[in-house]
Tab-separated table of N, CA and C in Angstrom:
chain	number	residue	atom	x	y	z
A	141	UNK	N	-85.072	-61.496	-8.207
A	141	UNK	CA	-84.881	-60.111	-8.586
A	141	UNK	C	-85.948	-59.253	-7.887
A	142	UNK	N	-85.730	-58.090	-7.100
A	142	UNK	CA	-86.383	-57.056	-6.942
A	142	UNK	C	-87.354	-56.207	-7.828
A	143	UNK	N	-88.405	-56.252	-7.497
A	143	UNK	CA	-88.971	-55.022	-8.495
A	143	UNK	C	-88.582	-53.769	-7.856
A	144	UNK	N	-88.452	-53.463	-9.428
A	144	UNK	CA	-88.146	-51.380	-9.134
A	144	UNK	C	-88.742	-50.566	-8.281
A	145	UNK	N	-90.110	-50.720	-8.198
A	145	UNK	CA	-90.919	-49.740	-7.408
A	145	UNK	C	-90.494	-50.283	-5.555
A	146	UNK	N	-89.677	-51.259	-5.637
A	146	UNK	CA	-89.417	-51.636	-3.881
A	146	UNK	C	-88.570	-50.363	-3.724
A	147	UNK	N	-87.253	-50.141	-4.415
A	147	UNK	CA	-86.584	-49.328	-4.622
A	147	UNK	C	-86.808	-47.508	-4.384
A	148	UNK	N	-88.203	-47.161	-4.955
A	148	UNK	CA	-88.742	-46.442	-5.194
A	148	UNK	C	-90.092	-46.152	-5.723
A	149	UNK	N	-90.514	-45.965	-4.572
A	149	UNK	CA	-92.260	-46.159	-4.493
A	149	UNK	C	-92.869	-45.459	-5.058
A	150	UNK	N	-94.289	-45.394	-5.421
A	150	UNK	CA	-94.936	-44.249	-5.827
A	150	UNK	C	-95.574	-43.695	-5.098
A	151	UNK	N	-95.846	-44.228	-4.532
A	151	UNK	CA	-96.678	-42.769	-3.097
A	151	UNK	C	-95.853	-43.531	-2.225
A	152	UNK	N	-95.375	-41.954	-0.632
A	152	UNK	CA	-94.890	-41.715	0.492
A	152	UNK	C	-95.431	-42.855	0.984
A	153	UNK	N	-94.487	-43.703	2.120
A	153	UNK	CA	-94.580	-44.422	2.357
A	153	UNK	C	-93.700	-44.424	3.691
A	154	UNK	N	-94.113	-44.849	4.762
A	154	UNK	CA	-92.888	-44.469	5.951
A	154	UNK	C	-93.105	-46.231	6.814
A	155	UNK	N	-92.514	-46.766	7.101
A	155	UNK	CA	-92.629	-47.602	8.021
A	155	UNK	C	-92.327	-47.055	9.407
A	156	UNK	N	-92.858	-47.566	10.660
A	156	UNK	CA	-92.436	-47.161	11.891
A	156	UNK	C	-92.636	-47.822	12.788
A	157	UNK	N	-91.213	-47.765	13.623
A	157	UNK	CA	-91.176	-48.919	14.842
A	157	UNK	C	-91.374	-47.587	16.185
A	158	UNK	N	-92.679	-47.555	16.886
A	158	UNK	CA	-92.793	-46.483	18.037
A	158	UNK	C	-93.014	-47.377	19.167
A	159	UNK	N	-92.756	-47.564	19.895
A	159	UNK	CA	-92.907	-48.018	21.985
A	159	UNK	C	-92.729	-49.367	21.334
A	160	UNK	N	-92.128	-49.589	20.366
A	160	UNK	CA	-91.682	-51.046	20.488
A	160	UNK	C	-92.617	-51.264	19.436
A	161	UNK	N	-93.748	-50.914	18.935
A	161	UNK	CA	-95.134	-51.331	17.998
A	161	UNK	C	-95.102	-51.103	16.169
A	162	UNK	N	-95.183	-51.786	15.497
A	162	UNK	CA	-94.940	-51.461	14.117
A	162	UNK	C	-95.735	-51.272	13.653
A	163	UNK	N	-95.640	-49.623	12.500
A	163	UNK	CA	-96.974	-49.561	12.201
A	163	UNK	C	-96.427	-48.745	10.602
A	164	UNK	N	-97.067	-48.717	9.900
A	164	UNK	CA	-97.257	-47.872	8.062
A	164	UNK	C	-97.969	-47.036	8.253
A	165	UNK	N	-96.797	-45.771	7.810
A	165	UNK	CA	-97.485	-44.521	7.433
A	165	UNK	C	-97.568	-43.922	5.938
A	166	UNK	N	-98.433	-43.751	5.377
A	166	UNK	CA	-98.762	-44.113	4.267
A	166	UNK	C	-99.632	-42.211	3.823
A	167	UNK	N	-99.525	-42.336	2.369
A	167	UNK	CA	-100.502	-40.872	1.765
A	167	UNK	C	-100.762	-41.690	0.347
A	168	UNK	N	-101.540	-41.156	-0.218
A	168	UNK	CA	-102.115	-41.366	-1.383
A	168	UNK	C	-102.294	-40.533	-2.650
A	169	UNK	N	-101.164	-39.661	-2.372
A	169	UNK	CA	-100.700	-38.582	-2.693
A	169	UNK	C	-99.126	-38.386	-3.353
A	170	UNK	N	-99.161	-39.157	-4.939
A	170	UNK	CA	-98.069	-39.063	-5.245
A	170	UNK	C	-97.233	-37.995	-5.503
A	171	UNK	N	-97.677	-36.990	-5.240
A	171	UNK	CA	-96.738	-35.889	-5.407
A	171	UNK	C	-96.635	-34.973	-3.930
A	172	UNK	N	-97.103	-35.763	-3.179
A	172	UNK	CA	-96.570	-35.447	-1.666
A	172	UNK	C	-95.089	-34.814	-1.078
A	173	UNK	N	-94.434	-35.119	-1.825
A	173	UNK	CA	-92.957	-35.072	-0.971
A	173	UNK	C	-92.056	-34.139	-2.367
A	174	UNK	N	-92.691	-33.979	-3.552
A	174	UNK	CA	-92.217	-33.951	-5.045
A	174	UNK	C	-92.731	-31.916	-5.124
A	175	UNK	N	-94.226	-31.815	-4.463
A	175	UNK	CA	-94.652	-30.330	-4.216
A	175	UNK	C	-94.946	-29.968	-3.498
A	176	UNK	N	-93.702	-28.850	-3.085
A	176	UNK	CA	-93.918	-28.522	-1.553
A	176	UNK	C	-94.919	-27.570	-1.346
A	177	UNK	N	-96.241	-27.039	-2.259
A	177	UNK	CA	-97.250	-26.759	-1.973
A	177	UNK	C	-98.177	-27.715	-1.797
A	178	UNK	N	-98.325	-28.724	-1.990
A	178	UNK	CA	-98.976	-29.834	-1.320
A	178	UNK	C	-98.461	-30.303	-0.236
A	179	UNK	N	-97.563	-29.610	0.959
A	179	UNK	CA	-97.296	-30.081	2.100
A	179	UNK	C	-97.870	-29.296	3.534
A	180	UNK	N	-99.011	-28.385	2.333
A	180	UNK	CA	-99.229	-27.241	3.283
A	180	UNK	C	-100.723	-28.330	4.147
A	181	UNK	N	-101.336	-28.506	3.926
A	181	UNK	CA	-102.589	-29.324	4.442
A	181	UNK	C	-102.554	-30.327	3.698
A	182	UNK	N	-102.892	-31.819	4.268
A	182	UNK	CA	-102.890	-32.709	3.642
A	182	UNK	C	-103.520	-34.218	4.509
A	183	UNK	N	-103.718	-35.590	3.744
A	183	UNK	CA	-103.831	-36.150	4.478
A	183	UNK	C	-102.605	-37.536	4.377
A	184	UNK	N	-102.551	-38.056	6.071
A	184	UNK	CA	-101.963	-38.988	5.735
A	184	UNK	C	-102.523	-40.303	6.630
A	185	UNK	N	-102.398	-41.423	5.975
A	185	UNK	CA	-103.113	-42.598	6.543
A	185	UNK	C	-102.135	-43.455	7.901
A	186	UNK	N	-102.650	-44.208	8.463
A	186	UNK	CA	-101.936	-45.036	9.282
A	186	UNK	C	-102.500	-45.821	9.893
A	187	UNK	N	-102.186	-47.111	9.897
A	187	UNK	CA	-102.575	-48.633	9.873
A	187	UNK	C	-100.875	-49.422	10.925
A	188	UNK	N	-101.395	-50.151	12.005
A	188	UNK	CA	-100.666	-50.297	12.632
A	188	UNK	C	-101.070	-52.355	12.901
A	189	UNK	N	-102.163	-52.620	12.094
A	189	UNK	CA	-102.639	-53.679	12.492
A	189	UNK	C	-102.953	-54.729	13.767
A	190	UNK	N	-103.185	-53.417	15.135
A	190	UNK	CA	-103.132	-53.748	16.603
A	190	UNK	C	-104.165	-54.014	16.550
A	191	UNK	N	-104.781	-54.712	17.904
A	191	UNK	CA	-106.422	-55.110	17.959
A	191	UNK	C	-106.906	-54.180	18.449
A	192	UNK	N	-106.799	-53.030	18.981
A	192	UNK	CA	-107.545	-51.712	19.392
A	192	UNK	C	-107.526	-50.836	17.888
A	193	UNK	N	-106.721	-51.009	16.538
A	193	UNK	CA	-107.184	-50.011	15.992
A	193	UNK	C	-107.958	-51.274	14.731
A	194	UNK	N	-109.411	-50.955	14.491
A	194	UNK	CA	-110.808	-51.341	13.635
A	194	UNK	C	-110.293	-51.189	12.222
A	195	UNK	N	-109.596	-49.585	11.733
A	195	UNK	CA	-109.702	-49.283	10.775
A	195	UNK	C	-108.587	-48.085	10.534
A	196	UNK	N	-108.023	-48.182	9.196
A	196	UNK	CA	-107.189	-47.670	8.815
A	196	UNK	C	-107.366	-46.094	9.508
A	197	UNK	N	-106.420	-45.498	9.984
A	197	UNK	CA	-106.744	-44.123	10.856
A	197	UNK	C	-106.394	-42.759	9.735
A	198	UNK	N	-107.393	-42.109	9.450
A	198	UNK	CA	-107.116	-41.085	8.507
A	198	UNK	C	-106.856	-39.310	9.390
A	199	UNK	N	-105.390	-38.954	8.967
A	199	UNK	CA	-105.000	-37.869	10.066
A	199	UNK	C	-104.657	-36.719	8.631
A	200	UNK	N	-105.210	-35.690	9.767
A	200	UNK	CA	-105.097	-34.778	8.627
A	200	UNK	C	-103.800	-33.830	9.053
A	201	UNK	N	-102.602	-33.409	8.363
A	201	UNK	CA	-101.879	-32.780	9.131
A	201	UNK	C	-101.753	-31.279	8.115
A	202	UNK	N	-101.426	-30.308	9.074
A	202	UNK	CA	-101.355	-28.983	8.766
A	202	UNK	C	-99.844	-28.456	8.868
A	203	UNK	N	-99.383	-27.813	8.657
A	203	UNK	CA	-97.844	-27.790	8.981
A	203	UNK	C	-97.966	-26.018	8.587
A	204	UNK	N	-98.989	-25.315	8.770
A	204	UNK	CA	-99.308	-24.102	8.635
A	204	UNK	C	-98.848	-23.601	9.833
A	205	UNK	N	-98.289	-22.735	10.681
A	205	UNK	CA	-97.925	-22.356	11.844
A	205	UNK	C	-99.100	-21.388	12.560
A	206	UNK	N	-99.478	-22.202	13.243
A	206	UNK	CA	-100.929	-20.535	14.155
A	206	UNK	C	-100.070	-20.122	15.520
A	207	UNK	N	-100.253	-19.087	15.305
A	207	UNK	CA	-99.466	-18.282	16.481
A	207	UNK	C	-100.567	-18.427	18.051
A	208	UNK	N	-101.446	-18.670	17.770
A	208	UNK	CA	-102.388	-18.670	18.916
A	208	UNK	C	-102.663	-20.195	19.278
A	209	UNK	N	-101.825	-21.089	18.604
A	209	UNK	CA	-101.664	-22.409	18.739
A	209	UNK	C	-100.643	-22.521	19.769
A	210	UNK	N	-99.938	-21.916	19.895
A	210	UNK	CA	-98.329	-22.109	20.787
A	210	UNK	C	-99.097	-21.826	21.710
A	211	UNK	N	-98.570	-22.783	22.999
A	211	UNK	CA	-98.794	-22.466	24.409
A	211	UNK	C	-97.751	-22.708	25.407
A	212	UNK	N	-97.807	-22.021	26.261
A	212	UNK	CA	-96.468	-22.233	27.133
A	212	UNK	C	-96.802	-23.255	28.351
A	213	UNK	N	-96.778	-24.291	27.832
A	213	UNK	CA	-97.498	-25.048	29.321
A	213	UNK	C	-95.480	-26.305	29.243
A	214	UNK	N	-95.700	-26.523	30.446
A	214	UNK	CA	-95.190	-27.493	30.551
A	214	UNK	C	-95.242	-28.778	29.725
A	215	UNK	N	-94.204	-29.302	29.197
A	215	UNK	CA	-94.101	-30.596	27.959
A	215	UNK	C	-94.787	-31.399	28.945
A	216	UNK	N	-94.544	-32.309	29.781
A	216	UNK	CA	-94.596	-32.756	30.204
A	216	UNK	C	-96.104	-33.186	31.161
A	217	UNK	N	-96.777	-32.122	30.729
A	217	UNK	CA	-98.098	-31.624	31.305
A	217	UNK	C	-98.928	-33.083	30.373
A	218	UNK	N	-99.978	-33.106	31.317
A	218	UNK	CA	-101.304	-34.188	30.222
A	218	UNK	C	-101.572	-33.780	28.967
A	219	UNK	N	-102.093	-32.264	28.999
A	219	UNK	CA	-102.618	-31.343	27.576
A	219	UNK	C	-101.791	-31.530	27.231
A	220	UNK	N	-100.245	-31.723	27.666
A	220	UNK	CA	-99.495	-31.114	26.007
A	220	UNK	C	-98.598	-32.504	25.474
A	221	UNK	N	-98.948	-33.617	26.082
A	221	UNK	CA	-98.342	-35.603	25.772
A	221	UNK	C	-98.891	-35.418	24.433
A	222	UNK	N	-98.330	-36.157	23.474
A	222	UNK	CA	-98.693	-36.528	22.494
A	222	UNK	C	-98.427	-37.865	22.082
A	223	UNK	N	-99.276	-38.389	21.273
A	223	UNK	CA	-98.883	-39.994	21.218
A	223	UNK	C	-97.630	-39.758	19.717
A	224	UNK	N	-96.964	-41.383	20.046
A	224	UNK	CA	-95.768	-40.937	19.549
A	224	UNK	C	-95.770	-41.087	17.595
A	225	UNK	N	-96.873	-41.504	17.370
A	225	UNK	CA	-97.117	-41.415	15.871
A	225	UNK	C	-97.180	-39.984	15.292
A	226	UNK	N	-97.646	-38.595	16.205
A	226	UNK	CA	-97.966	-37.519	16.173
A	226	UNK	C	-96.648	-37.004	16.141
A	227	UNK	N	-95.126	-37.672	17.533
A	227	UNK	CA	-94.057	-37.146	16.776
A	227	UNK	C	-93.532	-37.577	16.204
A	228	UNK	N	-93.468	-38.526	15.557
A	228	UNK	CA	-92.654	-39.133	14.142
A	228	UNK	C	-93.109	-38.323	13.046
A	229	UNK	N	-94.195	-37.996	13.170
A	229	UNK	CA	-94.861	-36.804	11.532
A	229	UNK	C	-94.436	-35.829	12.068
A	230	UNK	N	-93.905	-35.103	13.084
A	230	UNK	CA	-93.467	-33.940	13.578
A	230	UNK	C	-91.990	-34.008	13.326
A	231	UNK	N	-91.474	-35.448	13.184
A	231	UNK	CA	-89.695	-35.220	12.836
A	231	UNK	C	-89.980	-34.800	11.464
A	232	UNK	N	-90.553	-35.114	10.281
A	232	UNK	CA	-90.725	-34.628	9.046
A	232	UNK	C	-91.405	-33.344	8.663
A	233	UNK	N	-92.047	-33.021	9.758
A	233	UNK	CA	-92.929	-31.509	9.581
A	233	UNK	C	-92.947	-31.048	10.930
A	234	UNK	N	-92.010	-30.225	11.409
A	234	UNK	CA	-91.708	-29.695	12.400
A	234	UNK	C	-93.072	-29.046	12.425
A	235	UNK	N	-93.651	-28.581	13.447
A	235	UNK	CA	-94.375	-28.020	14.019
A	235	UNK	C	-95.940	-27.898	13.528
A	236	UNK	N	-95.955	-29.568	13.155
A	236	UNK	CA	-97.263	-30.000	12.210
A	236	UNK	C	-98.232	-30.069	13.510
A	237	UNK	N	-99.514	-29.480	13.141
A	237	UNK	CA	-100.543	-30.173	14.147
A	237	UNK	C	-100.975	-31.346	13.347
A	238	UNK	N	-101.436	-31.807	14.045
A	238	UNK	CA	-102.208	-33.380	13.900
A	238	UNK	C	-103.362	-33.611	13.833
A	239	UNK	N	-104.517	-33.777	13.205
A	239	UNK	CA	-105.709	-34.227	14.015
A	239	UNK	C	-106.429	-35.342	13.305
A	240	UNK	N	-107.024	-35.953	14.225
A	240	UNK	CA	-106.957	-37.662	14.385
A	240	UNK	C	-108.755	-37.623	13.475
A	241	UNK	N	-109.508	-36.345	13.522
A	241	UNK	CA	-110.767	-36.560	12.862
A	241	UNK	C	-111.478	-37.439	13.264
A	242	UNK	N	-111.866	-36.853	14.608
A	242	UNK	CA	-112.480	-37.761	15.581
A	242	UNK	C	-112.828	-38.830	16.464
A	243	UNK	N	-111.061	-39.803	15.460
A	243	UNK	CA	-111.186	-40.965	16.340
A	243	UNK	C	-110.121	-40.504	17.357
A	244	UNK	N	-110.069	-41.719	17.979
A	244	UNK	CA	-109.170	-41.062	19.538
A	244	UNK	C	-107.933	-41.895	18.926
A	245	UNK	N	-106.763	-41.204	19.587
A	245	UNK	CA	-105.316	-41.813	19.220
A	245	UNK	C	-105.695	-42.859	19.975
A	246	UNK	N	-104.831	-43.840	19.086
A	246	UNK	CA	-104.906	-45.160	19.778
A	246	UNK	C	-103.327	-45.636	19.966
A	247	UNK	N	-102.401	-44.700	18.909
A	247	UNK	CA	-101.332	-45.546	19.327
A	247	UNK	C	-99.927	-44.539	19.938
């Protein structure tokens, strides 16, 4: 038999398969997804268990829109690549910035 909470978790919970690599995206924040004033700044965790990442990666995402944030550069440009964990939280929060809080993206 299944336990219930497999069904339905208590805190957000995302699994993700990106460039082929599996990794848990995770918050600690049970009312994450329940109040959408808690979607304005927040944090969310991610653990991919690769040998380049040490330690669980804590990202803080904003989903506040800054107008002086938009830039018109080419997608495709170096500045504007993003690693692809940055757009998987961007399919759920369109036009979320990201920031990694000093460690460097690793995945």
């Amino acid at each position: 038999q299944v336990c219930r909470g497999l069904g339905t978790p208590l805190l957000p919970v995302w699994l993700c398969s990106l460039s082929g690599r599996h990794g848990v995206l995770f918050s600690t924040d049970s009312l994450l997804l329940s109040d959408w004033k808690r979607e304005r700044v927040f944090c969310l965790y991610f653990y991919s268990g690769q040998r380049e990442q040490t330690k669980t990666a804590s990202l803080t995402i904003d989903t506040h829109s800054h107008h002086w944030e938009n830039r018109r550069e080419d997608p495709s440009s170096p500045r504007k690549r993003r690693p692809p964990i940055e757009m998987a939280i961007r399919t759920k929060w369109a036009g979320a910035t990201v920031s990694w809080n000093g460690a460097d993206p690793f995945f």
